[in-house]
XYZ file of C-alpha atoms in Angstrom:
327
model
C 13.854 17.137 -31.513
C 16.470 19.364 -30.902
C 18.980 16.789 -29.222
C 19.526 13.177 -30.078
C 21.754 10.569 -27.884
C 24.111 10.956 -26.254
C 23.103 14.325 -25.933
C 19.575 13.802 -24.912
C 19.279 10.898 -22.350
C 15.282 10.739 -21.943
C 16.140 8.246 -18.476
C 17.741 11.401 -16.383
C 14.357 12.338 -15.797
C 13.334 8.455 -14.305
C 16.054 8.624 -12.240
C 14.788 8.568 -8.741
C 11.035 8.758 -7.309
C 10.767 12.170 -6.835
C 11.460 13.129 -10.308
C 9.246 10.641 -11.553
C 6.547 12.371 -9.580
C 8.111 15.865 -10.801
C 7.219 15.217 -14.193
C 4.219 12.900 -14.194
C 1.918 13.591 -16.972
C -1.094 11.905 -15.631
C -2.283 12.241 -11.942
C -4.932 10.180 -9.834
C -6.869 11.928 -7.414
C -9.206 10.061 -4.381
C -12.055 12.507 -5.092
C -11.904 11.356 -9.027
C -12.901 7.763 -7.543
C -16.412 6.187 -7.664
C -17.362 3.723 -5.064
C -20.303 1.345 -6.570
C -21.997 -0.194 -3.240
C -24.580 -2.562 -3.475
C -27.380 -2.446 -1.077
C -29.735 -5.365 -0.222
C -32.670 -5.888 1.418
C -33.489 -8.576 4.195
C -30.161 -9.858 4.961
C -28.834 -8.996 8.898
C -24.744 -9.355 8.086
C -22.887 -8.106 5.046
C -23.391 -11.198 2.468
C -19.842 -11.624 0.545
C -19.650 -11.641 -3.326
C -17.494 -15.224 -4.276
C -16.290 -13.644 -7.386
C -15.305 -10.329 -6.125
C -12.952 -10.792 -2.994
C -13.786 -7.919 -1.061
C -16.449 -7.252 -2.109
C -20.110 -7.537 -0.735
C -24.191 -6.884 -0.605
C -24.616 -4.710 2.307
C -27.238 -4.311 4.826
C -28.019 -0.043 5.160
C -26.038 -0.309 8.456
C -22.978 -1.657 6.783
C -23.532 0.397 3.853
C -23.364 3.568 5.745
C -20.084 2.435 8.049
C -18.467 1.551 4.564
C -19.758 4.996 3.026
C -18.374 6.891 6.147
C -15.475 5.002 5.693
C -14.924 5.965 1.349
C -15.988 9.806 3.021
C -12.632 9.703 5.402
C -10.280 8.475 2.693
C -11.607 11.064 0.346
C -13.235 9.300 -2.251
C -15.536 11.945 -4.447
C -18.765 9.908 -4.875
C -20.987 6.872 -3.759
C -22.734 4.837 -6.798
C -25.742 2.248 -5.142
C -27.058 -0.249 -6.213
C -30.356 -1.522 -5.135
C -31.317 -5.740 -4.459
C -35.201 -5.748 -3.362
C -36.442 -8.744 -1.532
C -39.135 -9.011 -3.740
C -39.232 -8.839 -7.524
C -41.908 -8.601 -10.463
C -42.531 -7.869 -14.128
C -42.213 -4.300 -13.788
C -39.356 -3.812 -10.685
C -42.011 -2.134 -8.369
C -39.427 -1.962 -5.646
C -36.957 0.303 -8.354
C -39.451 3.304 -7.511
C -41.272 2.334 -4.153
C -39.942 5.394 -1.414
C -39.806 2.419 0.948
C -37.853 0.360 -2.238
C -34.285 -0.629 -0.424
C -32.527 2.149 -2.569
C -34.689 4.684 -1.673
C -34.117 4.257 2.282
C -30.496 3.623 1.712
C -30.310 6.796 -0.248
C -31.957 8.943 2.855
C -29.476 7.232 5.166
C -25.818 8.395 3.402
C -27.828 11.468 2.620
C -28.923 12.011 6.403
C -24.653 10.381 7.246
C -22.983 12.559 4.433
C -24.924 15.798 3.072
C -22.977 17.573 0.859
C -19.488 15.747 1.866
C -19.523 13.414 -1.270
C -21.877 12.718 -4.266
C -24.306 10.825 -3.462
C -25.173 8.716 -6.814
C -27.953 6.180 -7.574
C -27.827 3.484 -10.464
C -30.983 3.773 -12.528
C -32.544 0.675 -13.995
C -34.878 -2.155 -13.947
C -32.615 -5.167 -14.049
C -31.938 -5.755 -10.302
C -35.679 -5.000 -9.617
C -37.426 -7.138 -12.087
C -38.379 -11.219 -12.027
C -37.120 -11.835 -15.820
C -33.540 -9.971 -15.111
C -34.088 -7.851 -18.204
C -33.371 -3.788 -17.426
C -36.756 -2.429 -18.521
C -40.722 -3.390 -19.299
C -41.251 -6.456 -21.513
C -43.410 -6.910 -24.789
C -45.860 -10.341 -24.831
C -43.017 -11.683 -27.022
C -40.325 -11.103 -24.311
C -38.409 -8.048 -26.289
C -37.852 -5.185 -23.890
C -40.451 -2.497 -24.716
C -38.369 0.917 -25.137
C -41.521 3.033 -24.765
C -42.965 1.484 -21.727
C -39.536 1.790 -19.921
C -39.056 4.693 -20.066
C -42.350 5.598 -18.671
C -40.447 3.264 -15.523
C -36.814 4.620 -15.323
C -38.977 8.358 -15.252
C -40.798 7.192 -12.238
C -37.679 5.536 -11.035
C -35.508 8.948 -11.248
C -38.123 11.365 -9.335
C -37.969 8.294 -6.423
C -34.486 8.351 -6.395
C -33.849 12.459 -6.720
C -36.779 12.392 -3.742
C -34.324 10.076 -1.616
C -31.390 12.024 -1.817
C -30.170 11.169 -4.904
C -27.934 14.346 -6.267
C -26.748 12.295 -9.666
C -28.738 9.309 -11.113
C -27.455 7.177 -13.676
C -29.710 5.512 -16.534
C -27.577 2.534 -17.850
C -30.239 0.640 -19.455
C -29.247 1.863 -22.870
C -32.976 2.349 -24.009
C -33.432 5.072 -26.852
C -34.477 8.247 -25.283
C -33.949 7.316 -21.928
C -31.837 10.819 -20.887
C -34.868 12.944 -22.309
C -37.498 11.136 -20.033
C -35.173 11.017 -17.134
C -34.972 14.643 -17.774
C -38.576 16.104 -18.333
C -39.816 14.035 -15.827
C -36.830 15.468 -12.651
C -37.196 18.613 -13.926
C -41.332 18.339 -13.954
C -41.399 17.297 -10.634
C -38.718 20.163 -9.465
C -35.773 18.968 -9.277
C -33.958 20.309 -12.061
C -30.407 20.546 -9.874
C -30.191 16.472 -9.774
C -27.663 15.554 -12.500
C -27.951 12.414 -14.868
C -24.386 10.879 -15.594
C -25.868 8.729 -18.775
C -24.404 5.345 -19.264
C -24.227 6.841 -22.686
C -21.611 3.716 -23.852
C -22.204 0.579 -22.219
C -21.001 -2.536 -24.084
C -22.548 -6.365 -24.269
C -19.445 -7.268 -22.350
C -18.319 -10.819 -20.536
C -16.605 -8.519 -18.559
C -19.814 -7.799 -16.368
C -19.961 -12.008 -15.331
C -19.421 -11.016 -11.093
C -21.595 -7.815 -11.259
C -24.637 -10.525 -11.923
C -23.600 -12.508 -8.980
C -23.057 -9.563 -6.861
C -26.418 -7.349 -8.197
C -28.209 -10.384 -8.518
C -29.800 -8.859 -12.280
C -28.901 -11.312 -14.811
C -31.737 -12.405 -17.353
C -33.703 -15.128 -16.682
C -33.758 -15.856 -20.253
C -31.725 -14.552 -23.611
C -29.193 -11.359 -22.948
C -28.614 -8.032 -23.215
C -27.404 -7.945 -26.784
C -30.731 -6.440 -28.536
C -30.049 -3.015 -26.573
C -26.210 -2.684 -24.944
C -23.841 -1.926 -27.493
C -21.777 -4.386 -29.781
C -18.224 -4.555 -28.971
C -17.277 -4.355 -32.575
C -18.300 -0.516 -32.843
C -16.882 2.571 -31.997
C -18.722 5.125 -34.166
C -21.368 4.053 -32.663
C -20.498 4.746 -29.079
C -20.107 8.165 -30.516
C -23.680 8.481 -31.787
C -24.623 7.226 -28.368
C -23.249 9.833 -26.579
C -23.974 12.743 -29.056
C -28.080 11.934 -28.598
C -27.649 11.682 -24.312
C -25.867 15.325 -24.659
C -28.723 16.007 -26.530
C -31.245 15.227 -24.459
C -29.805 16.956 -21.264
C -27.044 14.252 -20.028
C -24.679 15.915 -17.928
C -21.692 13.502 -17.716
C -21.122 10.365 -19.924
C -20.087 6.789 -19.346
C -18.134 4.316 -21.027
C -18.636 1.144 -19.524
C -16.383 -1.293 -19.048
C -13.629 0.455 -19.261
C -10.091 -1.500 -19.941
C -11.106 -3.271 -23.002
C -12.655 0.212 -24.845
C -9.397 3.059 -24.083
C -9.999 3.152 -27.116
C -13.620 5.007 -26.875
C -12.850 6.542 -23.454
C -10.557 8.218 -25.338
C -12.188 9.723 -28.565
C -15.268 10.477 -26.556
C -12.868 12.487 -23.711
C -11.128 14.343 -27.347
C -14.827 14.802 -28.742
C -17.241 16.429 -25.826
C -17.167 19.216 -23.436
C -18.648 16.986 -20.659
C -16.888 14.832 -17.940
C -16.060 11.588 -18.995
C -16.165 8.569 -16.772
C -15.252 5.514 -16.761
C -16.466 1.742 -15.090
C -13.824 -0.189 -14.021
C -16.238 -3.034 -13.829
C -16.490 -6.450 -11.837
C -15.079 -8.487 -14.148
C -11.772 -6.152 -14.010
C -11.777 -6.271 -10.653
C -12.148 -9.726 -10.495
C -9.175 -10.703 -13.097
C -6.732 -8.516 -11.095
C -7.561 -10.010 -7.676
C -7.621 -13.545 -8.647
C -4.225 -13.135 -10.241
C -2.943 -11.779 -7.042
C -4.156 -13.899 -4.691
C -2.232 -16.697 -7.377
C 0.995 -14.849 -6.845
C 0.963 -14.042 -10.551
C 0.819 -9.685 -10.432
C 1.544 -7.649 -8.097
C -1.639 -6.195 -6.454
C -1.406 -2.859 -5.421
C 0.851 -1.818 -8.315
C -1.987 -3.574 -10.765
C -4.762 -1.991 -9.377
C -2.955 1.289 -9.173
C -1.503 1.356 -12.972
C -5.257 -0.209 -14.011
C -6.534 2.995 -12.566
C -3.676 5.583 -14.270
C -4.551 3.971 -17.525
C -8.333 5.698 -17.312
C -7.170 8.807 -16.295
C -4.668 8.630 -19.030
C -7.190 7.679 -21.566
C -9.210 10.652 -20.662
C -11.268 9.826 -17.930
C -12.338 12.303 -15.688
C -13.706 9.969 -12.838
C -13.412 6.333 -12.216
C -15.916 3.966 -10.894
C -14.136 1.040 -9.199
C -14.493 -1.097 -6.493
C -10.940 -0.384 -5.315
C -12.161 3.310 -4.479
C -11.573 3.447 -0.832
C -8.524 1.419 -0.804
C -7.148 3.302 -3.601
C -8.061 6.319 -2.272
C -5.806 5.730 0.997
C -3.435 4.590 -1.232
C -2.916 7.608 -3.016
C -3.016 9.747 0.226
């Protein structure tokens, strides 16, 4: 340093708001935010998610006045997820063109075009009877193999829908390179994968189950999402998706690993993302709505913490509000 107190007074530049904003290192954006929507079939009104106030299951006409809606404030992208009226072993509806996601991804495409990213969650566990996110072995393991012969199927759907980015998270080995071959086979090699490439065994996702309606029937997610304990691993993970033709990466959730977000963001020449996920969302709101935090400055400092962790873009739920926020 080449000035110590009382020479150098690091506070002149905190001074007053529009210094602050002078010299901010970090900056949020609204077309950096992700909305996830969840899309469900059978339902006539938008069904409310308990555990995430604000939150809720859409019908395709709500979806797309809430899409229109994230499209006016900004907001870069639009991540769906899919809840079929019917489910089986092998989560028929995940790759049916008359599947739920499929005709809610030709409606925002038909609403939106090219006006924001139009996004599609890819995997089995909202689709399937047993809750599990891919095929299942007579001894109730998830067969890798089989499932990815599924989430290929499930891709060309999607990319055939509208899809322009779809993103595996079912954290089966080889999943990018199947999702890959099999777009690029059937001609769309423009559709970009954004791999769930780090996706933790987390409590954290509790709400998501209630509000995607996926959680297993039986045992958990442990055997394939990653263990919370590792990092190196989470580097491995996203090394092999690069590999196999991933065009963004994931780390999901995101405030308990700022940790990976940010030696994967030091490490790869790829955007980075980040899932602010339900049970985030969830913590924050219920300690508002007890007068404990302050909302908008939680949510808002929750999000700057990605971006300063590396995170190029930020899937949270808080997308369209933030994004009017910050406008």
């Amino acid at each position: 340093m080449s000035a110590r107190y009382p020479a150098a007074r690091p506070r002149r530049l905190r001074r007053t708001p529009a210094l602050r904003r002078l010299v901010a290192e970090t900056r949020l954006r609204p077309e950096e935010l992700i909305l996830p929507m969840f899309v469900k079939e059978g339902i006539e009104e938008p069904n409310p998610v308990e555990s995430m106030p604000g939150v809720v299951q859409h019908t395709r006409d709500s979806m797309r006045k809430a899409a229109q809606e994230a499209a006016e404030a900004g907001v870069g992208g639009l991540m769906v997820f899919g809840i079929p009226e019917f489910k089986d072993d092998r989560g028929a509806a995940a790759d049916d063109p008359g599947g739920i996601v499929q005709r809610a991804l030709r409606d925002l495409s038909a609403d939106l075009g090219d006006d924001m990213v139009i996004m599609a969650d890819l995997c089995l566990c909202e689709y399937t009877a047993h809750g599990h996110c891919g095929v299942l072995t007579p001894t109730h393991e998830v067969d890798n193999d089989a499932t990815l012969e599924r989430y290929a199927s499930v891709a060309t759907a999607q990319a055939a829908a509208g899809a322009q980015v779809v993103g595996p998270s079912g954290m089966q080995d080889g999943q990018v390179g199947a999702i890959r071959a099999a777009l690029d086979r059937a001609g769309y090699t423009d559709v970009v994968i954004l791999a769930y490439a780090a996706k933790y065994a987390s409590a954290f996702y509790g709400p998501f189950r209630e509000a995607a309606e996926g959680a297993p029937r039986f045992g958990d997610r442990t055997g394939y999402q990653q263990d919370p304990a590792n990092a190196r691993e989470a580097l491995r993970e996203v090394e092999l998706d690069l590999a196999e033709g991933a065009d963004m990466v994931m780390v999901k959730p995101g405030l308990a690993y700022l940790d990976i977000i940010a030696r994967i963001a030091d490490r790869v020449d790829v955007p980075v993302s980040a899932y602010q996920v339900s049970g985030e969302y969830a913590m924050i709101e219920a300690a508002a709505r007890n007068g404990w935090i302050d909302r908008e400055r939680a949510i808002m400092e929750s999000l700057l913490g990605f971006r300063r962790a590396g995170a190029a873009q930020i899937l949270t739920y808080w997308a369209t509000e933030a994004a009017r926020l910050l406008r």
